[in-house]
Coordinates of C-alpha atoms in Angstrom, one line a residue:
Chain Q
X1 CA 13.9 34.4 -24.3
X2 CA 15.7 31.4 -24.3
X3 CA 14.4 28.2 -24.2
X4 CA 14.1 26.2 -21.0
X5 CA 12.4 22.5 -22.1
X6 CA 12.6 21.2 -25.7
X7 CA 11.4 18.1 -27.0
X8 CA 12.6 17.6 -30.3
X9 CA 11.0 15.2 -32.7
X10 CA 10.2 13.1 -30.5
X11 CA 8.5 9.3 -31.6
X12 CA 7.5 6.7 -28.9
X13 CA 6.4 3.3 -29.5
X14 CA 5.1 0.4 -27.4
X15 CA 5.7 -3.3 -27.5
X16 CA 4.0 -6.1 -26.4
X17 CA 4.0 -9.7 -26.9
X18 CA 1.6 -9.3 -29.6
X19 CA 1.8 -5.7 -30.9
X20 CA 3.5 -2.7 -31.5
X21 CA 1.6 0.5 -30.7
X22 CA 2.9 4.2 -31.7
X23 CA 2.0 6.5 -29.2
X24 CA 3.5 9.7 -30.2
X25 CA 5.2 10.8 -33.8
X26 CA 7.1 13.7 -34.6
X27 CA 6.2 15.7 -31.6
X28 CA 8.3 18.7 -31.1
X29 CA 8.1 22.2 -29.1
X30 CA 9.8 23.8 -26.5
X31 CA 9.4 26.0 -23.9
X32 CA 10.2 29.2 -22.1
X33 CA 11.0 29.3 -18.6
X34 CA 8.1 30.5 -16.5
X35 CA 5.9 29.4 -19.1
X36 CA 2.8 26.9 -18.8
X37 CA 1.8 25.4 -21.5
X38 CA -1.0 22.4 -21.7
X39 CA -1.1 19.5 -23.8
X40 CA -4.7 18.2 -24.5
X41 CA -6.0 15.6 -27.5
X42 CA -8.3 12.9 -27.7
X43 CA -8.4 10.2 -24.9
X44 CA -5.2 7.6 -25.2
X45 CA -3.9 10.0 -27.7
X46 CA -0.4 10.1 -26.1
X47 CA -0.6 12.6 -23.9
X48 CA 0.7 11.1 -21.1
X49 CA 3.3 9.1 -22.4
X50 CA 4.5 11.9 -23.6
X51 CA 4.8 13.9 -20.4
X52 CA 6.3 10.4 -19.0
X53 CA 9.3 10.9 -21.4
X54 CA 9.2 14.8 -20.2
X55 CA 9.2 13.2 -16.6
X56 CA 12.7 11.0 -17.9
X57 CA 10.9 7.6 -16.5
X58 CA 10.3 6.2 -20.0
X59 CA 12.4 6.6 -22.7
X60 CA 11.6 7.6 -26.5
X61 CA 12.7 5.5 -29.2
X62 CA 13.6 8.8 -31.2
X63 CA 13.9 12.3 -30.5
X64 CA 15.5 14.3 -27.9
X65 CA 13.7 15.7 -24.8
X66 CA 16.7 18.3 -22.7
X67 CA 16.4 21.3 -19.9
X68 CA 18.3 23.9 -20.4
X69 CA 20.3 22.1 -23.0
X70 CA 21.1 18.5 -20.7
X71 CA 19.1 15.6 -21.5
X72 CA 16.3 15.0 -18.8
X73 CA 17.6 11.4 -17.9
X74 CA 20.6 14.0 -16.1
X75 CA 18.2 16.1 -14.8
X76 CA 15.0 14.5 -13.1
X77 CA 15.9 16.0 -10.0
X78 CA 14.5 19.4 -11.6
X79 CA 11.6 18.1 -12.9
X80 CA 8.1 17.4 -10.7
X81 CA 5.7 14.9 -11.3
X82 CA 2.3 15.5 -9.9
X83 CA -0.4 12.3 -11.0
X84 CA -4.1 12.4 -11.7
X85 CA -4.5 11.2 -7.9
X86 CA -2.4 12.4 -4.8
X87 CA -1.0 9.0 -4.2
X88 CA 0.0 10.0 -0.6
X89 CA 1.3 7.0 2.0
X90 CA -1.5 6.6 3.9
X91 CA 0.2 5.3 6.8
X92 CA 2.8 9.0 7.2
X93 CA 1.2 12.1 8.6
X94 CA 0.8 14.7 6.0
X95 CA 4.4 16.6 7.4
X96 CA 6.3 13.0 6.3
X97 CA 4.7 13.1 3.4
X98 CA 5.9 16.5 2.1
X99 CA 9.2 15.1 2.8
X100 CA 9.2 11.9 1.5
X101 CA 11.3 13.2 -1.5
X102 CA 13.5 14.9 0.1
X103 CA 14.1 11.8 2.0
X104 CA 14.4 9.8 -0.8
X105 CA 16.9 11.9 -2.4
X106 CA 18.8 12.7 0.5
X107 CA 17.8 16.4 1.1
X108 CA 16.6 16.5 4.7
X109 CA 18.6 19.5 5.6
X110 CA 17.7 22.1 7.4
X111 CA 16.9 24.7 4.7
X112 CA 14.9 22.2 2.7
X113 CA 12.8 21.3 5.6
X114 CA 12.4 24.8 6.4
X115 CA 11.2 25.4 3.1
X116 CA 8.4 22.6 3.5
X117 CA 7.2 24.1 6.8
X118 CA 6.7 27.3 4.6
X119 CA 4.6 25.9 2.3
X120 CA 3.0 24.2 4.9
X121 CA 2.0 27.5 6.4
X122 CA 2.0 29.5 3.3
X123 CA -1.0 27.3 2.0
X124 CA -3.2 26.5 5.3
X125 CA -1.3 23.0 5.9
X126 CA 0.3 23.6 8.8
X127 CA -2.7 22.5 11.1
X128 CA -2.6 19.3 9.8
X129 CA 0.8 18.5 9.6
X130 CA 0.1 15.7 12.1
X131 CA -2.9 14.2 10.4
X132 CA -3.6 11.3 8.0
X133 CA -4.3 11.2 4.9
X134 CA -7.7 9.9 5.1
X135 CA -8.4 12.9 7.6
X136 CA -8.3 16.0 4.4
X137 CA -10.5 16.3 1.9
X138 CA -9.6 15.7 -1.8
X139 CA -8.7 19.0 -2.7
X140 CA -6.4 19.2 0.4
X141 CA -4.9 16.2 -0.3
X142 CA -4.0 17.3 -3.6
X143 CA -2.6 20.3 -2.5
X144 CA -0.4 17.9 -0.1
X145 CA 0.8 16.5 -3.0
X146 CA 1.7 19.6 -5.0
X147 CA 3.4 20.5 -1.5
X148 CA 5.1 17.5 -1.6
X149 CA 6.4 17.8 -5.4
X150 CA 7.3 21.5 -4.9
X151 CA 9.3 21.0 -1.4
X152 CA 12.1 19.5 -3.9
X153 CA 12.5 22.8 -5.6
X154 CA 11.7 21.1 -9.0
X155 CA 12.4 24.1 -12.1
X156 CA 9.5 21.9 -14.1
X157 CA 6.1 20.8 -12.7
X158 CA 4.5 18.1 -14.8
X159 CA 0.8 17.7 -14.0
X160 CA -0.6 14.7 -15.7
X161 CA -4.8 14.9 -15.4
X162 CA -3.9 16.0 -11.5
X163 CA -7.2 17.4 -10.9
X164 CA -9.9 15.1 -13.0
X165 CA -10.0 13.2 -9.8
X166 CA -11.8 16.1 -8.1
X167 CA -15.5 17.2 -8.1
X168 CA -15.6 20.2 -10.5
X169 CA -16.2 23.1 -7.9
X170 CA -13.4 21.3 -5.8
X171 CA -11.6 21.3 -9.2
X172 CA -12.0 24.6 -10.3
X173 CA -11.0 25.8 -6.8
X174 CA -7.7 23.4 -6.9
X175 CA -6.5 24.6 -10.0
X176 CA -7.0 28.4 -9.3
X177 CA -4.8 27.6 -5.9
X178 CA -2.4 25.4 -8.1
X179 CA -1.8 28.3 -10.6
X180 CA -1.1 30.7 -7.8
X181 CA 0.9 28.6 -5.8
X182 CA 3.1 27.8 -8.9
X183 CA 3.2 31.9 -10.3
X184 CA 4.1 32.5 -6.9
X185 CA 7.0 30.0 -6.8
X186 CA 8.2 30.9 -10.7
X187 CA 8.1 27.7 -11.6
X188 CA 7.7 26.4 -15.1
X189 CA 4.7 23.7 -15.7
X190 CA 3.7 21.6 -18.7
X191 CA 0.4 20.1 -17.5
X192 CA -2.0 17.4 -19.7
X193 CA -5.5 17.6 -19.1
X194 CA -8.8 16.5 -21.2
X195 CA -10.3 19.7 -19.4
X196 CA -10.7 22.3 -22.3
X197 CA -11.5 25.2 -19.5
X198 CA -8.9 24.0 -16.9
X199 CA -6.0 24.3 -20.7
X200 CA -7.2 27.5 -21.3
X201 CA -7.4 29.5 -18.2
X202 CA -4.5 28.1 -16.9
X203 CA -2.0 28.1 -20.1
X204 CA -0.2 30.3 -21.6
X205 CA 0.0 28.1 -24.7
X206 CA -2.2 24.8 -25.5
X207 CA -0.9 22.2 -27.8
X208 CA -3.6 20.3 -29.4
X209 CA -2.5 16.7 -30.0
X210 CA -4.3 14.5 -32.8
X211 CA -5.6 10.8 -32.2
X212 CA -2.9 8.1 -31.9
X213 CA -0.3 8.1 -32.9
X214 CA -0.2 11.7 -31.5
X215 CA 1.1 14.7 -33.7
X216 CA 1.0 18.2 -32.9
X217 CA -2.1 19.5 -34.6
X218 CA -2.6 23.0 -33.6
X219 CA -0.5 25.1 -31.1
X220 CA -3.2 28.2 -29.5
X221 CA -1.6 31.2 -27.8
X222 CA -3.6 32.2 -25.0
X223 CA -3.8 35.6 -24.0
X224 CA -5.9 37.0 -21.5
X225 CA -3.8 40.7 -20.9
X226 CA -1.8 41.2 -18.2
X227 CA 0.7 38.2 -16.0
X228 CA -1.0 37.1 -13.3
X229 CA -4.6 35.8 -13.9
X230 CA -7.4 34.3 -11.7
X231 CA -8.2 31.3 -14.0
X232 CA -11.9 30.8 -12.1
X233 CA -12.4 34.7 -12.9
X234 CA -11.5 34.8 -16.5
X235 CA -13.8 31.9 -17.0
X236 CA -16.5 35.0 -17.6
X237 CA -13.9 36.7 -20.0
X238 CA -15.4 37.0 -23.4
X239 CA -12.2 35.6 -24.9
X240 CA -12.4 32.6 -22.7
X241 CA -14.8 31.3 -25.2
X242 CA -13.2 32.3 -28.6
X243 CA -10.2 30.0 -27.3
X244 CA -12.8 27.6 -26.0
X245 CA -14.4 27.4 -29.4
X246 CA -11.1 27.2 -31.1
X247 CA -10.2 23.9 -29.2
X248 CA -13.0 22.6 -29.3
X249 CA -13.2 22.7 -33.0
X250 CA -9.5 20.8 -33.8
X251 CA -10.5 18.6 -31.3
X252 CA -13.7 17.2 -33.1
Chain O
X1 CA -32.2 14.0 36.1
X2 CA -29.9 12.0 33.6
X3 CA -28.2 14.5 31.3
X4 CA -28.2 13.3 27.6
X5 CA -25.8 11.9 25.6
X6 CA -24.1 14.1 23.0
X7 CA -23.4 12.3 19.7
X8 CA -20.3 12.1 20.3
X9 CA -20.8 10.1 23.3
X10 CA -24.0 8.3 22.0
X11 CA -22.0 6.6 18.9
X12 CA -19.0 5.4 21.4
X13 CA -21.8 3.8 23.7
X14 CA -23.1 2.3 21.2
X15 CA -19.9 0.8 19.6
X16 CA -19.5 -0.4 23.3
X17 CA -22.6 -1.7 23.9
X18 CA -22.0 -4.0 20.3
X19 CA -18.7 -5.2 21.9
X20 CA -20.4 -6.0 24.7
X21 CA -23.2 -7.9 23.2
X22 CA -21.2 -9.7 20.9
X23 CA -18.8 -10.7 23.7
X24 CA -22.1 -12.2 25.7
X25 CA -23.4 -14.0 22.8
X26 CA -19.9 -15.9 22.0
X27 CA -19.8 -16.7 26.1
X28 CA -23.3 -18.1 25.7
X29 CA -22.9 -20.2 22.8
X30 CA -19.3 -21.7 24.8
X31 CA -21.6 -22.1 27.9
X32 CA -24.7 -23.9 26.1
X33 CA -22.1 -26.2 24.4
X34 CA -20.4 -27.4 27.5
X35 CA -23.4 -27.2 29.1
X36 CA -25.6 -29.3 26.8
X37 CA -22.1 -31.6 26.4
X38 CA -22.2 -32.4 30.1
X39 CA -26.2 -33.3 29.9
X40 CA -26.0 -35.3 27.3
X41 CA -22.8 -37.5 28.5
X42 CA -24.7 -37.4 31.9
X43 CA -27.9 -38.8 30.5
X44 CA -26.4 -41.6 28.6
X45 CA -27.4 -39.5 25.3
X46 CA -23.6 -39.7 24.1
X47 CA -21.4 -42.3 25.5
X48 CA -19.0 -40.5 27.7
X49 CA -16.0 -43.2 27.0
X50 CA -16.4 -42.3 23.4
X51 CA -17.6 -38.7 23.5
X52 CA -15.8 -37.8 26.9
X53 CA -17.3 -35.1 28.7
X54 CA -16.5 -31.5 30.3
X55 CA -16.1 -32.9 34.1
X56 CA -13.9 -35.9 33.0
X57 CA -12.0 -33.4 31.0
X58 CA -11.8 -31.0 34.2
X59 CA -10.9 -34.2 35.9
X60 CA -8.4 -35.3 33.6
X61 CA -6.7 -32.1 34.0
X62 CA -6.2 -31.8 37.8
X63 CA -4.7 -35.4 37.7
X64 CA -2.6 -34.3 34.7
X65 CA -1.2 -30.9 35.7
X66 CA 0.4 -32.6 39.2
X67 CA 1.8 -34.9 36.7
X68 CA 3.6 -33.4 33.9
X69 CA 1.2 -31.7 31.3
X70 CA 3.3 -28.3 31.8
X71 CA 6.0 -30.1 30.4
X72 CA 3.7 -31.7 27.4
X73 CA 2.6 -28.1 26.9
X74 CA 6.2 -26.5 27.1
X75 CA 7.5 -29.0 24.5
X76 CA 4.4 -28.3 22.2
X77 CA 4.7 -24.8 22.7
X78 CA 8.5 -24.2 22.4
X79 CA 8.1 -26.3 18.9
X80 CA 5.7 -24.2 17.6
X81 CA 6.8 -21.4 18.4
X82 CA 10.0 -22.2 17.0
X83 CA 8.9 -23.7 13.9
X84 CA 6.3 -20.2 13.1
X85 CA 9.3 -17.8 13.7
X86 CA 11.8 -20.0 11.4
X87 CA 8.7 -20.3 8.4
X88 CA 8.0 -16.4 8.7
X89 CA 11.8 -15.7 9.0
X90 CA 12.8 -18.0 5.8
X91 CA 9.6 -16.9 4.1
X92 CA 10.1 -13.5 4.3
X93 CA 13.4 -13.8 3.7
X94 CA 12.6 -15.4 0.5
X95 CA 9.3 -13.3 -0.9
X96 CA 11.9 -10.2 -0.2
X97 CA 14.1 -11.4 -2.1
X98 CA 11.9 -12.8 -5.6
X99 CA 11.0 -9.2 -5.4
X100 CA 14.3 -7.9 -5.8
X101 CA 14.5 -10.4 -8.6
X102 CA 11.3 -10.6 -10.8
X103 CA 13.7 -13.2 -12.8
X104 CA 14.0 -15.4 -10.1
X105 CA 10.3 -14.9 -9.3
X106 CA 9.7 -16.1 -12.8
X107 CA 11.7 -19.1 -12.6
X108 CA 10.2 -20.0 -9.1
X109 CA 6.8 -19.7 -9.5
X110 CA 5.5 -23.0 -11.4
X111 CA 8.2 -24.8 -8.2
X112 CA 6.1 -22.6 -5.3
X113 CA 2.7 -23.7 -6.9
X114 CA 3.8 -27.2 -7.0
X115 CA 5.3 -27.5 -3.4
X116 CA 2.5 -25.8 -2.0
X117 CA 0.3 -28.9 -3.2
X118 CA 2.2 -31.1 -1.9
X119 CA 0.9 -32.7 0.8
X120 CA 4.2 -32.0 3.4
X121 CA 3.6 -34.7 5.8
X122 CA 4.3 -37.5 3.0
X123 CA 7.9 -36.1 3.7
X124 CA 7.6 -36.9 7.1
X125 CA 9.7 -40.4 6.9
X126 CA 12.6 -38.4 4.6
X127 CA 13.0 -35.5 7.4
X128 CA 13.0 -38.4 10.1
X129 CA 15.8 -39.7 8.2
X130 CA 17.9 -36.6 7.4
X131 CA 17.0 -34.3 10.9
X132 CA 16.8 -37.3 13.3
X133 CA 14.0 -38.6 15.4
X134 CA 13.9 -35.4 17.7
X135 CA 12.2 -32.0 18.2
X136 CA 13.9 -30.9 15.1
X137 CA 12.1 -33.0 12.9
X138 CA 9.3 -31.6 14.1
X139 CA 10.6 -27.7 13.8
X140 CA 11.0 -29.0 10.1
X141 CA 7.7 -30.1 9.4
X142 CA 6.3 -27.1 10.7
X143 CA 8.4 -25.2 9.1
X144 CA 7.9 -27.4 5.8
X145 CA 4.0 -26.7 6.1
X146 CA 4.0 -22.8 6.5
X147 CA 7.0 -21.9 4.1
X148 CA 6.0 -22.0 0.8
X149 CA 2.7 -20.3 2.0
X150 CA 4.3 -17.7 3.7
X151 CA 6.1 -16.9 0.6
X152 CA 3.7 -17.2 -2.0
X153 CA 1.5 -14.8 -0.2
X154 CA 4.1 -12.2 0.6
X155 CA 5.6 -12.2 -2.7
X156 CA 1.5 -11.7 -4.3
X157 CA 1.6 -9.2 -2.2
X158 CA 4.8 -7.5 -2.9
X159 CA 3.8 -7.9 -6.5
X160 CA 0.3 -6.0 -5.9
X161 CA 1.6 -3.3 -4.3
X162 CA -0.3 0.2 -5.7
X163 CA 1.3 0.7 -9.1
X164 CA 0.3 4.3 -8.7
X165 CA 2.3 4.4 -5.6
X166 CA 5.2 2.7 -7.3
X167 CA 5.7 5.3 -10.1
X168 CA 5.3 8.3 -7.7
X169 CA 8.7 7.1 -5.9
X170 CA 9.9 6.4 -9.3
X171 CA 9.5 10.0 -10.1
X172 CA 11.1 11.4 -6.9
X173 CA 14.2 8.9 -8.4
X174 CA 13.8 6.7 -5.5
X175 CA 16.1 3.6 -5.6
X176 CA 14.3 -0.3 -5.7
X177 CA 16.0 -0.8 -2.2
X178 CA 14.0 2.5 -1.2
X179 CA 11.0 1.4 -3.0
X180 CA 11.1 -1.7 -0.5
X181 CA 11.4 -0.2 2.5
X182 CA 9.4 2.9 2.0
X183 CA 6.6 2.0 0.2
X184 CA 6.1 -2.5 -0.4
X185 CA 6.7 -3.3 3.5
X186 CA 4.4 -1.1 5.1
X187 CA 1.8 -1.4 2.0
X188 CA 2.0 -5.3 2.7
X189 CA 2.1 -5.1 6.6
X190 CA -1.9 -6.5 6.1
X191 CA -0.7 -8.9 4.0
X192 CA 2.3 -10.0 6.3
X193 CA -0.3 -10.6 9.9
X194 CA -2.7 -11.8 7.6
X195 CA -0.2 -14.8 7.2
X196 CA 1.0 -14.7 10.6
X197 CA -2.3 -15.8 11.6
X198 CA -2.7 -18.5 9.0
X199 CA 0.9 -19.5 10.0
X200 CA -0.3 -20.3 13.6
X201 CA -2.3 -22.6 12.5
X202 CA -0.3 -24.0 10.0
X203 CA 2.7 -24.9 12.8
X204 CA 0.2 -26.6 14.8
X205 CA -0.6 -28.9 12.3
X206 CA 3.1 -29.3 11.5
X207 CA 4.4 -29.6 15.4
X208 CA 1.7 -32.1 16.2
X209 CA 1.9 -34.2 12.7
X210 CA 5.8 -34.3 13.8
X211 CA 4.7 -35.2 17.2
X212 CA 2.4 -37.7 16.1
X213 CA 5.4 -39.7 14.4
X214 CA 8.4 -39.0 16.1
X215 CA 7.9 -37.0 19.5
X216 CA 7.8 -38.9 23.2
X217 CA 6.9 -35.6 24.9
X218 CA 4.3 -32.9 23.9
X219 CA 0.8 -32.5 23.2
X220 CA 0.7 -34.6 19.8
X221 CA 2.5 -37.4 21.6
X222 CA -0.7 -37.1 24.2
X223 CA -2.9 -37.3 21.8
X224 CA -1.5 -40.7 20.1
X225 CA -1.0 -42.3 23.5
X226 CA -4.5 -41.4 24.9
X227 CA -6.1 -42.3 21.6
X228 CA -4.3 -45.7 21.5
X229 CA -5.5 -46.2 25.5
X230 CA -8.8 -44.9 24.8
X231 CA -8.5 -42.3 27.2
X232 CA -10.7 -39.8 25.6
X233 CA -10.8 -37.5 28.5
X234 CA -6.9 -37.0 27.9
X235 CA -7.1 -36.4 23.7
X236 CA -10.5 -33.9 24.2
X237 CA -8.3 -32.1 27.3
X238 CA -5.2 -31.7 25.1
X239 CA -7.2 -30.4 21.6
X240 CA -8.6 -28.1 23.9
X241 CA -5.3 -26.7 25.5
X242 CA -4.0 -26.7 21.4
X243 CA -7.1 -24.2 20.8
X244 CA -6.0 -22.0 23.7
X245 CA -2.6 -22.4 22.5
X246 CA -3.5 -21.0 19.1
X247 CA -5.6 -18.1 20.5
X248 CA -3.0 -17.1 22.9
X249 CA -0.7 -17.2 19.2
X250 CA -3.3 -15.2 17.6
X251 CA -3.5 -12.7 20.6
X252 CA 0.3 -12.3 20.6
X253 CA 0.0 -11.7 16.6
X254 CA -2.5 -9.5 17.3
X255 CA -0.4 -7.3 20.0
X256 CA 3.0 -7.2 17.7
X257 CA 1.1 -6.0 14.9
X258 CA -0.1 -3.1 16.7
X259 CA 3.2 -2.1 18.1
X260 CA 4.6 -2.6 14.2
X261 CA 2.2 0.1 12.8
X262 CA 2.7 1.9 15.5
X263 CA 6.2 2.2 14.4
X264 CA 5.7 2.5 11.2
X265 CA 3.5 5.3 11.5
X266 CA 6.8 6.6 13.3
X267 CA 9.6 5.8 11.5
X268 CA 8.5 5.3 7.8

């Protein structure tokens, strides 16, 4: 297979008035369309600086990040961001919500919105299209939000921590519904999470990143058999906790 | 038999009833303090030539609205008025505009801190002199006392605006003109009555400081005459129209603000 995201050697560095902090070193992989893949090290390690640079809103000092060959700085418009919370407006209904990208980027046509009415609908939205915010539950509102990032038709989903703000059934629940949603839509995701469960049962590779500066310590194939998966399900599968244990163990 | 209430019903009684009762309880205390006001001028407790007292008030008015207080009012109002829509105008014409520019911002800060200190009405002779000794130099001091506060609290606001918020535009590529009017405006539409409100009462103070000095019509120029002719009954009467003045201001605030996020629910 060809390959669909590579970051190449990639080293990031922050200033301030008074320091200068390296936040990532050398980091290199690349990935396969269709593929998700989950970075996870040490808190502050990096990890979501890195997926910034992914995003094309910060810029490395060194290395080069491209999608299918053109640097992401040309492409964000194929790339989705979705954060740790939903950040939705609280003062648009849920329905201007899902839109506010494609209103931003000047897609409200008719197919587009069409498309966001479907995935209204497709994932028990639709009712609510008229609500607030403040009127859904967490996980719904976080499933507004992945509405919202997917209604631009984004090739790459970056998920930076976007379920730790969620109670862990709510959580595990999400992410199951995330995974689907995103098999479903063939999209390609690179997620960062602290969650050593949430990497494994929803990856199909996990990067293990060291303390700062981060470096690529360990990269773990994870195969469960088969494509589609129920990542709450194969919690229970006995190789679940080999790749668990495996984690666990470069990250301590 | 009286049916019960559901829940439903029961909580919007009871947010009623609390309206109610808080309602009856500010009417009380206006009541007790007119009341006990009246007594206590009528008794010879207070001195009513000092002190006034609600029925010389009441008198005063009757003799002053077949004269020409509705002209006194009109002037005072159209000032104010003027001067609050030209210091929120200017203001958030400016605050817009340090956020576009977080160099100018930089460079204007220590100059907004330092104006805002200033007590304004020291410039009252210098806008006599360059604005004339009219209502405009009165539309200037008003608009001189609730400018710079206007625009240091929009542009904190601006400033504070979710950073969380910020980036997720950021990510869908969104544009800093976009970034204004999708996300800072409506975030800072608290931020924006909040000084409207203070802004009423800033104007006052500005229109009748003006008046004070310059002015031979409005309330302000009441106020110095009656004080100066020890008519008592005239200064308490006008403060009093001022306050309802201000609370009409503050209802009319109140009304737009609701139609604006109305809107913006709408249209944003």
């Amino acid at each position: 297979m060809n390959t669909f995201l590579s970051v190449d050697n990639i080293q990031m560095i922050y200033q301030t008035p008074t320091e200068e902090t390296e936040a990532v070193r050398n980091v290199s992989f690349a990935v396969e369309k269709g593929q998700f893949i989950s970075l996870v090290g040490p808190s502050g390690c990096g990890k979501s600086t890195l997926l910034s640079a992914i995003a094309g809103l910060t810029k490395q000092q060194r290395g080069t990040i491209t999608l299918e060959g053109t640097d992401v700085m040309q492409c964000r418009d194929k790339i989705g961001y979705m954060f740790q919370t939903d950040n939705l407006l609280p003062w648009r209904s849920i329905y201007k919500n899902v839109v506010l990208g494609l209103e931003i980027q000047k897609k409200l046509t008719k197919e587009n919105l069409e498309y966001a009415d479907t995935l209204l609908q497709r994932y028990d939205l639709w009712q609510f299209r008229d609500s607030y915010p403040n009127r859904l539950s967490g996980g719904m509102r976080q499933r507004v939000a992945l509405i919202r990032t997917l209604a631009l038709k984004p090739e790459l989903l970056l998920l930076d921590e976007a379920f730790s703000a969620l109670d862990y059934q709510t959580r595990v629940k999400v992410s199951g519904d995330v995974y689907e949603i995103l098999r479903k839509e063939n999209k390609t995701l690179v997620m960062v999470t602290h969650d050593i469960p949430e990497a494994v049962t929803m990856s199909d590779r996990v990067i293990v990143l060291s303390k700062r500066p981060a470096v690529v310590q360990k990269t773990v194939d994870i195969d469960f058999g088969g494509g589609m998966r129920n990542p709450a399900a194969v919690r229970t599968d006995p190789r679940f906790q080999l790749y668990f244990n495996h984690i666990w163990k470069e990250l301590t | 038999m009286k049916t019960p209430l559901s829940p439903r019903e029961e909580y919007l009684s009871a947010i009623k009833r609390r309206k109610t009762a808080v309602l009856a309880v500010q009417l009380v205390i206006v009541i007790s303090f007119v009341a006990l006001w009246e007594l206590m001028t009528a008794k010879g407790i207070m001195d009513p030539f000092i002190f006034s007292s609600p029925s010389r008030m009441l008198d005063m008015l009757v003799v002053m609205a077949q004269s020409d207080l509705l002209w006194h009012i009109l002037i005072t109002v159209l000032e104010t008025v003027t001067g609050f829509l030209l210091g929120v105008v200017l203001g958030l014409i400016i605050a817009i505009g340090l956020w576009f520019s977080p160099f100018a911002n930089s460079v204007a800060a220590p100059f907004l801190v330092v104006l805002n200190s200033l007590p304004k009405i020291a410039l009252g002779p210098v806008i006599i002199v360059w604005a004339g000794a009219g209502a405009a130099s009165i539309i200037v001091m008003a608009v001189a006392i609730s400018l710079i506060v206007t625009v240091l609290e929009l542009s904190g606001g601006f400033v504070a605006t979710d950073k969380k918020l910020l980036i997720t535009l950021q990510s869908f590529g969104a544009d800093k003109k976009q970034i204004f009017t999708k996300l800072v405006m409506p975030y800072n539409i608290p931020v924006l009555f909040g000084s409207l409100k203070v802004n009423i009462g800033l104007s006052l103070v500005g229109v009748i400081a003006g008046e004070f000095l310059v002015s031979k019509a409005g309330l302000g120029y009441l106020i110095v005459y009656a004080g100066q002719v020890f008519r008592m009954d005239l200064v308490m009467m006008s403060v009093i129209i001022l306050g309802v003045i201000a609370f009409a201001m503050y209802w009319a605030v109140n009304l737009v603000r609701q139609i604006v996020e109305r809107k913006i629910n709408h249209d944003t």
